[in-house]
PDB file of C-alpha atoms in Angstrom:
ATOM      1  CA  MET A   1     -88.245 -93.309 -57.325  1.00 90.00           C
ATOM      2  CA  ALA A   2     -87.895 -97.079 -57.301  1.00 94.00           C
ATOM      3  CA  LYS A   3     -85.098 -99.166 -55.808  1.00 96.00           C
ATOM      4  CA  VAL A   4     -83.622-101.125 -58.683  1.00 97.00           C
ATOM      5  CA  ILE A   5     -81.197-103.970 -58.171  1.00 96.00           C
ATOM      6  CA  VAL A   6     -78.732-104.442 -61.003  1.00 95.00           C
ATOM      7  CA  TYR A   7     -76.925-107.611 -61.997  1.00 93.00           C
ATOM      8  CA  PRO A   8     -73.898-107.692 -62.099  1.00 92.00           C
ATOM      9  CA  PRO A   9     -74.221-106.013 -58.693  1.00 91.00           C
ATOM     10  CA  THR A  10     -70.926-104.157 -59.194  1.00 91.00           C
ATOM     11  CA  SER A  11     -71.736-102.811 -62.664  1.00 93.00           C
ATOM     12  CA  MET A  12     -70.757 -99.196 -63.264  1.00 94.00           C
ATOM     13  CA  ILE A  13     -72.780 -98.885 -66.485  1.00 95.00           C
ATOM     14  CA  LEU A  14     -76.018-100.225 -65.018  1.00 96.00           C
ATOM     15  CA  SER A  15     -75.830 -98.349 -61.715  1.00 95.00           C
ATOM     16  CA  ASP A  16     -75.067 -95.123 -63.604  1.00 96.00           C
ATOM     17  CA  LEU A  17     -77.969 -95.575 -66.023  1.00 96.00           C
ATOM     18  CA  VAL A  18     -80.376 -96.257 -63.138  1.00 96.00           C
ATOM     19  CA  ASP A  19     -79.204 -93.174 -61.210  1.00 94.00           C
ATOM     20  CA  ARG A  20     -79.276 -91.094 -64.391  1.00 93.00           C
ATOM     21  CA  MET A  21     -82.961 -91.942 -64.911  1.00 92.00           C
ATOM     22  CA  GLY A  22     -83.885 -90.818 -61.396  1.00 92.00           C
ATOM     23  CA  HIS A  23     -84.055 -94.157 -59.565  1.00 95.00           C
ATOM     24  CA  LYS A  24     -81.914 -95.651 -56.816  1.00 95.00           C
ATOM     25  CA  ALA A  25     -79.513 -98.385 -57.878  1.00 95.00           C
ATOM     26  CA  LEU A  26     -78.988-101.092 -55.269  1.00 96.00           C
ATOM     27  CA  VAL A  27     -75.337-102.129 -55.545  1.00 94.00           C
ATOM     28  CA  VAL A  28     -72.796-104.083 -53.508  1.00 92.00           C
ATOM     29  CA  PRO A  29     -70.415-101.158 -52.762  1.00 91.00           C
ATOM     30  CA  GLU A  30     -73.120 -99.610 -50.548  1.00 90.00           C
ATOM     31  CA  ALA A  31     -73.272-102.795 -48.474  1.00 89.00           C
ATOM     32  CA  VAL A  32     -69.454-102.932 -48.339  1.00 90.00           C
ATOM     33  CA  ARG A  33     -69.365 -99.282 -47.209  1.00 90.00           C
ATOM     34  CA  LYS A  34     -71.591-100.036 -44.224  1.00 88.00           C
ATOM     35  CA  LEU A  35     -69.098-102.652 -43.030  1.00 88.00           C
ATOM     36  CA  ALA A  36     -65.816-101.023 -44.027  1.00 87.00           C
ATOM     37  CA  THR A  37     -66.550 -97.541 -42.665  1.00 86.00           C
ATOM     38  CA  ALA A  38     -68.508 -98.445 -39.518  1.00 83.00           C
ATOM     39  CA  ASN A  39     -67.308 -96.481 -36.474  1.00 79.00           C
ATOM     40  CA  ASP A  40     -67.045 -99.578 -34.333  1.00 81.00           C
ATOM     41  CA  ILE A  41     -64.869-101.910 -36.344  1.00 81.00           C
ATOM     42  CA  GLN A  42     -65.074-105.146 -34.391  1.00 82.00           C
ATOM     43  CA  SER A  43     -63.159-107.344 -36.769  1.00 82.00           C
ATOM     44  CA  PRO A  44     -60.415-105.473 -38.655  1.00 81.00           C
ATOM     45  CA  PRO A  45     -59.532-105.012 -41.413  1.00 80.00           C
ATOM     46  CA  LEU A  46     -62.839-105.641 -43.251  1.00 81.00           C
ATOM     47  CA  ASN A  47     -65.210-105.875 -40.253  1.00 82.00           C
ATOM     48  CA  VAL A  48     -66.593-109.225 -41.348  1.00 82.00           C
ATOM     49  CA  THR A  49     -67.865-110.591 -38.037  1.00 83.00           C
ATOM     50  CA  PRO A  50     -69.424-114.001 -37.250  1.00 83.00           C
ATOM     51  CA  GLU A  51     -72.785-112.296 -37.876  1.00 83.00           C
ATOM     52  CA  GLU A  52     -72.116-112.091 -41.632  1.00 83.00           C
ATOM     53  CA  PRO A  53     -72.089-115.847 -42.343  1.00 81.00           C
ATOM     54  CA  LYS A  54     -75.262-116.091 -40.217  1.00 86.00           C
ATOM     55  CA  LYS A  55     -76.954-113.562 -42.504  1.00 88.00           C
ATOM     56  CA  GLY A  56     -75.751-115.628 -45.462  1.00 89.00           C
ATOM     57  CA  LEU A  57     -77.435-118.696 -43.962  1.00 92.00           C
ATOM     58  CA  ARG A  58     -80.813-117.142 -44.764  1.00 93.00           C
ATOM     59  CA  TYR A  59     -80.089-117.682 -48.444  1.00 94.00           C
ATOM     60  CA  ALA A  60     -77.748-120.681 -48.635  1.00 92.00           C
ATOM     61  CA  ALA A  61     -77.400-123.867 -46.599  1.00 92.00           C
ATOM     62  CA  VAL A  62     -74.602-124.407 -44.090  1.00 91.00           C
ATOM     63  CA  ASP A  63     -72.786-126.864 -46.365  1.00 92.00           C
ATOM     64  CA  VAL A  64     -72.583-124.268 -49.153  1.00 90.00           C
ATOM     65  CA  PRO A  65     -69.062-122.802 -49.451  1.00 89.00           C
ATOM     66  CA  SER A  66     -68.394-119.889 -47.099  1.00 86.00           C
ATOM     67  CA  GLY A  67     -67.579-117.660 -50.084  1.00 88.00           C
ATOM     68  CA  VAL A  68     -71.168-118.000 -51.278  1.00 91.00           C
ATOM     69  CA  ARG A  69     -72.636-117.365 -47.839  1.00 90.00           C
ATOM     70  CA  GLY A  70     -70.291-114.411 -47.274  1.00 89.00           C
ATOM     71  CA  ARG A  71     -71.287-112.830 -50.571  1.00 91.00           C
ATOM     72  CA  MET A  72     -74.975-113.513 -49.886  1.00 93.00           C
ATOM     73  CA  ALA A  73     -74.629-111.679 -46.537  1.00 92.00           C
ATOM     74  CA  LEU A  74     -73.984-108.569 -48.628  1.00 92.00           C
ATOM     75  CA  ILE A  75     -76.186-109.214 -51.668  1.00 94.00           C
ATOM     76  CA  GLY A  76     -79.158-110.973 -49.989  1.00 94.00           C
ATOM     77  CA  PRO A  77     -80.441-107.937 -48.046  1.00 93.00           C
ATOM     78  CA  ILE A  78     -80.154-105.850 -51.232  1.00 94.00           C
ATOM     79  CA  ILE A  79     -82.348-108.344 -53.122  1.00 96.00           C
ATOM     80  CA  GLU A  80     -84.955-108.158 -50.354  1.00 95.00           C
ATOM     81  CA  GLU A  81     -85.018-104.361 -50.671  1.00 95.00           C
ATOM     82  CA  ALA A  82     -85.418-104.379 -54.481  1.00 96.00           C
ATOM     83  CA  GLU A  83     -88.587-103.103 -56.166  1.00 96.00           C
ATOM     84  CA  ALA A  84     -87.370-103.808 -59.724  1.00 97.00           C
ATOM     85  CA  ALA A  85     -84.398-105.508 -61.344  1.00 97.00           C
ATOM     86  CA  ILE A  86     -82.164-105.323 -64.397  1.00 97.00           C
ATOM     87  CA  ILE A  87     -80.213-108.486 -65.189  1.00 95.00           C
ATOM     88  CA  VAL A  88     -77.467-108.403 -67.786  1.00 94.00           C
ATOM     89  CA  GLU A  89     -76.284-111.779 -68.981  1.00 86.00           C
ATOM     90  CA  ASP A  90     -72.975-112.887 -67.458  1.00 74.00           C
ATOM     91  CA  PRO A  91     -70.307-111.353 -69.693  1.00 81.00           C
ATOM     92  CA  GLY A  92     -67.661-113.855 -68.566  1.00 79.00           C
ATOM     93  CA  TRP A  93     -65.319-111.362 -66.915  1.00 81.00           C
ATOM     94  CA  LEU A  94     -66.926-110.746 -63.530  1.00 85.00           C
ATOM     95  CA  THR A  95     -64.473-110.336 -60.644  1.00 81.00           C
ATOM     96  CA  GLY A  96     -64.380-109.576 -56.916  1.00 80.00           C
ATOM     97  CA  CYS A  97     -67.798-109.461 -55.200  1.00 81.00           C
ATOM     98  CA  ALA A  98     -69.375-110.685 -58.462  1.00 86.00           C
ATOM     99  CA  GLY A  99     -66.636-113.196 -59.256  1.00 86.00           C
ATOM    100  CA  CYS A 100     -68.282-116.332 -57.843  1.00 90.00           C
ATOM    101  CA  SER A 101     -70.340-118.215 -60.419  1.00 90.00           C
ATOM    102  CA  ARG A 102     -72.378-120.196 -57.855  1.00 92.00           C
ATOM    103  CA  THR A 103     -73.295-117.015 -55.966  1.00 93.00           C
ATOM    104  CA  ASN A 104     -74.246-115.371 -59.249  1.00 93.00           C
ATOM    105  CA  GLU A 105     -76.583-118.266 -60.098  1.00 93.00           C
ATOM    106  CA  LEU A 106     -78.223-117.950 -56.686  1.00 95.00           C
ATOM    107  CA  VAL A 107     -78.518-114.169 -56.983  1.00 95.00           C
ATOM    108  CA  ARG A 108     -80.172-114.422 -60.411  1.00 94.00           C
ATOM    109  CA  LEU A 109     -82.539-117.112 -59.118  1.00 95.00           C
ATOM    110  CA  LEU A 110     -83.553-115.071 -56.051  1.00 96.00           C
ATOM    111  CA  ILE A 111     -84.156-111.973 -58.184  1.00 96.00           C
ATOM    112  CA  ARG A 112     -86.231-113.921 -60.723  1.00 94.00           C
ATOM    113  CA  THR A 113     -88.336-115.651 -58.056  1.00 95.00           C
ATOM    114  CA  LYS A 114     -88.947-112.435 -56.115  1.00 95.00           C
ATOM    115  CA  GLY A 115     -91.593-111.383 -58.630  1.00 93.00           C
ATOM    116  CA  VAL A 116     -90.532-107.770 -59.160  1.00 95.00           C
ATOM    117  CA  PRO A 117     -90.550-106.126 -62.640  1.00 96.00           C
ATOM    118  CA  LEU A 118     -87.515-107.492 -64.438  1.00 95.00           C
ATOM    119  CA  LEU A 119     -85.525-106.547 -67.534  1.00 95.00           C
ATOM    120  CA  ASP A 120     -83.262-109.160 -69.132  1.00 93.00           C
ATOM    121  CA  LEU A 121     -80.456-107.924 -71.363  1.00 92.00           C
ATOM    122  CA  SER A 122     -76.991-108.771 -72.594  1.00 91.00           C
ATOM    123  CA  TYR A 123     -73.992-106.438 -72.904  1.00 92.00           C
ATOM    124  CA  PRO A 124     -73.866-104.718 -76.315  1.00 92.00           C
ATOM    125  CA  ASN A 125     -71.211-105.599 -78.897  1.00 90.00           C
ATOM    126  CA  ASN A 126     -71.745-102.765 -81.378  1.00 90.00           C
ATOM    127  CA  ASP A 127     -73.356 -99.327 -81.685  1.00 92.00           C
ATOM    128  CA  ALA A 128     -76.747-100.617 -82.839  1.00 92.00           C
ATOM    129  CA  GLU A 129     -76.929-103.005 -79.879  1.00 92.00           C
ATOM    130  CA  ALA A 130     -75.796-100.233 -77.501  1.00 93.00           C
ATOM    131  CA  LYS A 131     -78.603 -97.965 -78.723  1.00 94.00           C
ATOM    132  CA  ALA A 132     -81.147-100.749 -78.224  1.00 92.00           C
ATOM    133  CA  PHE A 133     -79.589-101.508 -74.783  1.00 93.00           C
ATOM    134  CA  VAL A 134     -79.995 -97.905 -73.596  1.00 94.00           C
ATOM    135  CA  LYS A 135     -83.461 -97.617 -75.183  1.00 93.00           C
ATOM    136  CA  LYS A 136     -84.737-100.740 -73.381  1.00 93.00           C
ATOM    137  CA  ILE A 137     -83.327 -99.625 -70.024  1.00 95.00           C
ATOM    138  CA  ARG A 138     -84.765 -96.135 -70.463  1.00 94.00           C
ATOM    139  CA  ALA A 139     -88.222 -97.491 -71.377  1.00 94.00           C
ATOM    140  CA  PHE A 140     -88.137 -99.973 -68.448  1.00 96.00           C
ATOM    141  CA  LEU A 141     -87.140 -97.333 -65.901  1.00 95.00           C
ATOM    142  CA  GLU A 142     -89.636 -94.782 -67.190  1.00 94.00           C
ATOM    143  CA  GLY A 143     -92.330 -97.409 -66.759  1.00 93.00           C
ATOM    144  CA  LEU A 144     -91.493 -97.669 -63.062  1.00 91.00           C
ATOM    145  CA  LYS A 145     -92.345 -94.022 -62.283  1.00 69.00           C
TER     146      LYS A 145
ATOM    147  CA  MET B   1     -72.810 -90.155 -43.612  1.00 86.00           C
ATOM    148  CA  LEU B   2     -69.638 -90.083 -45.686  1.00 91.00           C
ATOM    149  CA  VAL B   3     -69.954 -91.631 -49.123  1.00 94.00           C
ATOM    150  CA  THR B   4     -67.417 -92.345 -51.832  1.00 95.00           C
ATOM    151  CA  LYS B   5     -68.081 -92.265 -55.581  1.00 95.00           C
ATOM    152  CA  TYR B   6     -66.049 -92.999 -58.664  1.00 95.00           C
ATOM    153  CA  VAL B   7     -66.393 -90.475 -61.470  1.00 96.00           C
ATOM    154  CA  ILE B   8     -65.273 -92.267 -64.624  1.00 96.00           C
ATOM    155  CA  THR B   9     -64.813 -90.635 -68.008  1.00 95.00           C
ATOM    156  CA  SER B  10     -65.474 -92.421 -71.282  1.00 94.00           C
ATOM    157  CA  PRO B  11     -62.239 -92.922 -73.270  1.00 93.00           C
ATOM    158  CA  GLU B  12     -63.782 -90.810 -76.062  1.00 92.00           C
ATOM    159  CA  SER B  13     -64.778 -87.935 -73.755  1.00 93.00           C
ATOM    160  CA  ASP B  14     -62.930 -84.616 -74.068  1.00 94.00           C
ATOM    161  CA  ILE B  15     -63.090 -84.209 -70.292  1.00 94.00           C
ATOM    162  CA  LEU B  16     -59.923 -85.126 -68.377  1.00 95.00           C
ATOM    163  CA  PRO B  17     -59.784 -86.291 -64.752  1.00 94.00           C
ATOM    164  CA  SER B  18     -57.942 -83.039 -63.976  1.00 94.00           C
ATOM    165  CA  ASP B  19     -60.903 -81.028 -65.397  1.00 95.00           C
ATOM    166  CA  ILE B  20     -63.239 -82.836 -63.000  1.00 95.00           C
ATOM    167  CA  ALA B  21     -60.847 -82.292 -60.094  1.00 94.00           C
ATOM    168  CA  MET B  22     -60.616 -78.554 -60.900  1.00 95.00           C
ATOM    169  CA  LYS B  23     -64.413 -78.352 -61.068  1.00 94.00           C
ATOM    170  CA  ILE B  24     -64.640 -79.917 -57.604  1.00 93.00           C
ATOM    171  CA  TYR B  25     -61.936 -77.657 -56.135  1.00 93.00           C
ATOM    172  CA  GLY B  26     -63.740 -74.658 -57.663  1.00 93.00           C
ATOM    173  CA  SER B  27     -67.049 -75.677 -56.096  1.00 91.00           C
ATOM    174  CA  GLY B  28     -65.688 -74.914 -52.630  1.00 90.00           C
ATOM    175  CA  HIS B  29     -67.286 -77.990 -51.076  1.00 91.00           C
ATOM    176  CA  LYS B  30     -65.382 -79.898 -48.424  1.00 91.00           C
ATOM    177  CA  VAL B  31     -64.733 -83.153 -50.237  1.00 94.00           C
ATOM    178  CA  ASN B  32     -61.689 -85.328 -50.706  1.00 94.00           C
ATOM    179  CA  VAL B  33     -60.651 -85.790 -54.329  1.00 94.00           C
ATOM    180  CA  LYS B  34     -58.213 -88.321 -55.727  1.00 93.00           C
ATOM    181  CA  GLU B  35     -57.295 -88.262 -59.407  1.00 93.00           C
ATOM    182  CA  THR B  36     -56.810 -91.594 -61.114  1.00 90.00           C
ATOM    183  CA  CYS B  37     -56.060 -92.682 -64.670  1.00 89.00           C
ATOM    184  CA  PHE B  38     -59.754 -93.331 -65.404  1.00 91.00           C
ATOM    185  CA  GLY B  39     -61.386 -90.419 -63.544  1.00 93.00           C
ATOM    186  CA  VAL B  40     -61.543 -89.284 -59.940  1.00 95.00           C
ATOM    187  CA  VAL B  41     -62.605 -90.695 -56.596  1.00 95.00           C
ATOM    188  CA  ILE B  42     -64.591 -88.285 -54.427  1.00 95.00           C
ATOM    189  CA  ASN B  43     -65.454 -88.647 -50.762  1.00 95.00           C
ATOM    190  CA  GLY B  44     -67.696 -86.420 -48.658  1.00 95.00           C
ATOM    191  CA  GLU B  45     -71.070 -85.984 -46.992  1.00 95.00           C
ATOM    192  CA  GLU B  46     -73.918 -87.696 -48.863  1.00 93.00           C
ATOM    193  CA  ASP B  47     -75.930 -84.545 -49.701  1.00 94.00           C
ATOM    194  CA  VAL B  48     -72.834 -82.613 -50.815  1.00 95.00           C
ATOM    195  CA  ILE B  49     -71.694 -85.490 -53.055  1.00 95.00           C
ATOM    196  CA  ALA B  50     -75.202 -85.824 -54.563  1.00 93.00           C
ATOM    197  CA  LYS B  51     -75.197 -82.124 -55.528  1.00 94.00           C
ATOM    198  CA  LEU B  52     -71.612 -82.310 -56.800  1.00 94.00           C
ATOM    199  CA  VAL B  53     -72.342 -85.379 -58.909  1.00 93.00           C
ATOM    200  CA  LYS B  54     -75.092 -83.454 -60.751  1.00 93.00           C
ATOM    201  CA  ASP B  55     -72.668 -80.575 -61.448  1.00 93.00           C
ATOM    202  CA  ILE B  56     -69.925 -82.930 -62.623  1.00 95.00           C
ATOM    203  CA  ARG B  57     -72.293 -84.749 -64.970  1.00 94.00           C
ATOM    204  CA  MET B  58     -73.089 -81.429 -66.661  1.00 94.00           C
ATOM    205  CA  LEU B  59     -69.478 -81.261 -67.928  1.00 95.00           C
ATOM    206  CA  ASP B  60     -70.248 -84.070 -70.405  1.00 94.00           C
ATOM    207  CA  PRO B  61     -73.623 -85.748 -69.724  1.00 94.00           C
ATOM    208  CA  PRO B  62     -73.191 -88.789 -71.997  1.00 95.00           C
ATOM    209  CA  GLY B  63     -69.459 -89.180 -71.314  1.00 95.00           C
ATOM    210  CA  ILE B  64     -69.254 -89.192 -67.509  1.00 96.00           C
ATOM    211  CA  PHE B  65     -70.285 -92.220 -65.473  1.00 96.00           C
ATOM    212  CA  ILE B  66     -70.705 -92.403 -61.709  1.00 96.00           C
ATOM    213  CA  LYS B  67     -70.344 -95.472 -59.523  1.00 94.00           C
ATOM    214  CA  ASP B  68     -70.483 -96.075 -55.769  1.00 94.00           C
ATOM    215  CA  ARG B  69     -67.385 -97.249 -53.913  1.00 93.00           C
ATOM    216  CA  GLY B  70     -67.300 -98.964 -50.537  1.00 91.00           C
ATOM    217  CA  PHE B  71     -63.864 -97.870 -49.324  1.00 91.00           C
ATOM    218  CA  PRO B  72     -62.754 -94.229 -48.964  1.00 90.00           C
ATOM    219  CA  PRO B  73     -59.963 -92.999 -51.303  1.00 89.00           C
ATOM    220  CA  GLY B  74     -56.454 -94.011 -50.238  1.00 85.00           C
ATOM    221  CA  ASP B  75     -57.780 -96.565 -47.740  1.00 86.00           C
ATOM    222  CA  PRO B  76     -54.807 -98.772 -46.732  1.00 85.00           C
ATOM    223  CA  ARG B  77     -57.002-101.879 -47.059  1.00 86.00           C
ATOM    224  CA  ARG B  78     -57.372-101.189 -50.776  1.00 83.00           C
ATOM    225  CA  CYS B  79     -54.652 -98.685 -51.798  1.00 82.00           C
ATOM    226  CA  ARG B  80     -52.056-100.479 -53.915  1.00 81.00           C
ATOM    227  CA  GLY B  81     -49.293 -98.332 -52.384  1.00 81.00           C
ATOM    228  CA  ARG B  82     -49.765-100.334 -49.175  1.00 82.00           C
ATOM    229  CA  ARG B  83     -50.478-103.663 -50.805  1.00 81.00           C
ATOM    230  CA  GLY B  84     -47.232-104.090 -52.737  1.00 83.00           C
ATOM    231  CA  GLY B  85     -48.445-102.813 -56.109  1.00 82.00           C
ATOM    232  CA  GLY B  86     -50.725-104.345 -58.708  1.00 83.00           C
ATOM    233  CA  ALA B  87     -54.225-103.294 -59.577  1.00 83.00           C
ATOM    234  CA  ARG B  88     -56.634-102.649 -56.731  1.00 80.00           C
ATOM    235  CA  PRO B  89     -59.379-105.258 -56.308  1.00 78.00           C
ATOM    236  CA  GLY B  90     -62.391-103.996 -58.247  1.00 81.00           C
ATOM    237  CA  PHE B  91     -60.343-102.263 -60.918  1.00 86.00           C
ATOM    238  CA  TYR B  92     -60.774-105.176 -63.311  1.00 87.00           C
ATOM    239  CA  MET B  93     -64.537-104.689 -63.448  1.00 88.00           C
ATOM    240  CA  ILE B  94     -64.096-100.982 -64.204  1.00 90.00           C
ATOM    241  CA  GLU B  95     -61.439-101.789 -66.815  1.00 91.00           C
ATOM    242  CA  SER B  96     -63.739-104.288 -68.551  1.00 90.00           C
ATOM    243  CA  GLU B  97     -66.750-101.980 -68.558  1.00 92.00           C
ATOM    244  CA  THR B  98     -64.669 -98.978 -69.650  1.00 93.00           C
ATOM    245  CA  LYS B  99     -64.159-100.702 -73.008  1.00 93.00           C
ATOM    246  CA  LEU B 100     -67.940-100.477 -73.539  1.00 94.00           C
ATOM    247  CA  LEU B 101     -68.269 -96.837 -72.446  1.00 95.00           C
ATOM    248  CA  PRO B 102     -67.705 -95.218 -75.896  1.00 96.00           C
ATOM    249  CA  MET B 103     -70.629 -97.250 -77.291  1.00 95.00           C
ATOM    250  CA  ILE B 104     -72.856 -96.424 -74.306  1.00 96.00           C
ATOM    251  CA  SER B 105     -71.911 -92.721 -74.521  1.00 96.00           C
ATOM    252  CA  ARG B 106     -72.817 -92.596 -78.215  1.00 95.00           C
ATOM    253  CA  ALA B 107     -76.087 -94.401 -77.453  1.00 95.00           C
ATOM    254  CA  LEU B 108     -76.933 -91.909 -74.671  1.00 95.00           C
ATOM    255  CA  ALA B 109     -76.173 -88.968 -76.986  1.00 94.00           C
ATOM    256  CA  PHE B 110     -78.274 -90.491 -79.816  1.00 91.00           C
ATOM    257  CA  GLU B 111     -81.692 -88.841 -79.962  1.00 84.00           C
ATOM    258  CA  GLY B 112     -83.390 -90.655 -82.837  1.00 81.00           C
ATOM    259  CA  ASP B 113     -85.252 -93.942 -82.778  1.00 82.00           C
ATOM    260  CA  ALA B 114     -82.926 -96.792 -81.905  1.00 77.00           C
ATOM    261  CA  PRO B 115     -82.933 -99.474 -84.608  1.00 77.00           C
ATOM    262  CA  ASP B 116     -84.490-102.798 -83.686  1.00 78.00           C
ATOM    263  CA  VAL B 117     -81.833-105.404 -83.076  1.00 79.00           C
ATOM    264  CA  PRO B 118     -82.848-109.054 -83.432  1.00 77.00           C
ATOM    265  CA  ASP B 119     -82.658-110.966 -80.168  1.00 74.00           C
ATOM    266  CA  LYS B 120     -79.655-113.213 -79.762  1.00 74.00           C
ATOM    267  CA  GLU B 121     -80.267-116.873 -80.384  1.00 77.00           C
ATOM    268  CA  LYS B 122     -81.164-118.521 -77.093  1.00 78.00           C
ATOM    269  CA  PRO B 123     -80.821-122.181 -76.125  1.00 83.00           C
ATOM    270  CA  LEU B 124     -83.826-124.376 -76.901  1.00 89.00           C
ATOM    271  CA  HIS B 125     -86.545-124.033 -74.268  1.00 90.00           C
ATOM    272  CA  LEU B 126     -86.766-127.035 -71.939  1.00 91.00           C
ATOM    273  CA  LYS B 127     -90.446-127.676 -72.737  1.00 93.00           C
ATOM    274  CA  ARG B 128     -89.724-127.722 -76.489  1.00 92.00           C
ATOM    275  CA  LEU B 129     -86.820-130.094 -75.917  1.00 92.00           C
ATOM    276  CA  GLU B 130     -89.121-132.429 -73.956  1.00 93.00           C
ATOM    277  CA  GLU B 131     -91.645-132.317 -76.824  1.00 93.00           C
ATOM    278  CA  ILE B 132     -88.962-133.194 -79.384  1.00 93.00           C
ATOM    279  CA  ILE B 133     -87.774-136.116 -77.260  1.00 94.00           C
ATOM    280  CA  LYS B 134     -91.332-137.408 -76.813  1.00 92.00           C
ATOM    281  CA  GLU B 135     -92.034-137.057 -80.565  1.00 91.00           C
ATOM    282  CA  ASP B 136     -88.873-138.955 -81.458  1.00 87.00           C
ATOM    283  CA  LEU B 137     -89.359-141.708 -78.909  1.00 86.00           C
ATOM    284  CA  SER B 138     -93.072-142.248 -79.413  1.00 76.00           C
TER     285      SER B 138
END
C-alpha cells in the first residue's frame, strides 16, 4: 500500500479512486482533523497556533502571503510523506483549502520536484474521457503495488 | 481516534442517503450519522468506520464515493445552522465534483477496453519556442 498524494488535495473523486484501489490517499481533511479535533485546543476555534506559520516557512519565504504559508503548513507535511502522486489539471473551480492559486502552483512544483512516480491528468468532459481517466489511474495505482 | 467521512452518492445511483443511513443503523456499530442532500456524514472510531465504509460501498460499488472530512458532523465551526445559513465551506468542491460523478460511475462500471482518447493540445514546449525564435532571428 503506497501513500499517494492527490492534487487537488481536497478532491473527492481522486481520494476515493485511490482508496478504492487499496492505497492510502493523502488529503488535506486529515491534516485539518488533527488540528480541529485535538484534545488540547490552544487557539480556538480552529486551533491554528503560531506554530503553523512556522511550519509554512519551511516551504515559502516570510514575505509570501500568510494564506500561502498557512496552507503550506497543512499541505507541506503531506507532500513530504507522499510516495506517489496524481495531479489533475486545475479545473478552475477550486475553493477553500485548494482555493489559492499561488499555493497550488507551489504545491504542484514541490510534488513534481520530489521525484516520486507521478500521473498527470485532466478532469474528463465526456464518457470516453472518463473511461480513459479511470483506466489511467487504475493502471498507475496497480503499478505501485 | 475518531474520524469523519463523507459518503456521497452519484446523482444517477439508485441508492438514497436514507438507504445508507438505514444500513449504518442496522450494522449496530456506534457511529454518528448525519443525512445530507448528497449522502451522509459518518463519525466514529477509525477501525469501525473502515469496516463500515467497505459495507456501504457494497450497496452500489461504482455509485458511492467516500471522502475524508476534517470536522465532525454538526460541528458549530462549520454547521450552517450556527453560521447564519449559506453553504458550508467545502461544499462547493463537492458540488462541482458531483457533476462529474455520473461519468466516473459509468467508467468504473465499464469492464471493456477503454477507448484511446487523444491527448489535449498542450502549449508549445519552451525549448521548441526557443528554437523557433532562434531560427527566425538567425
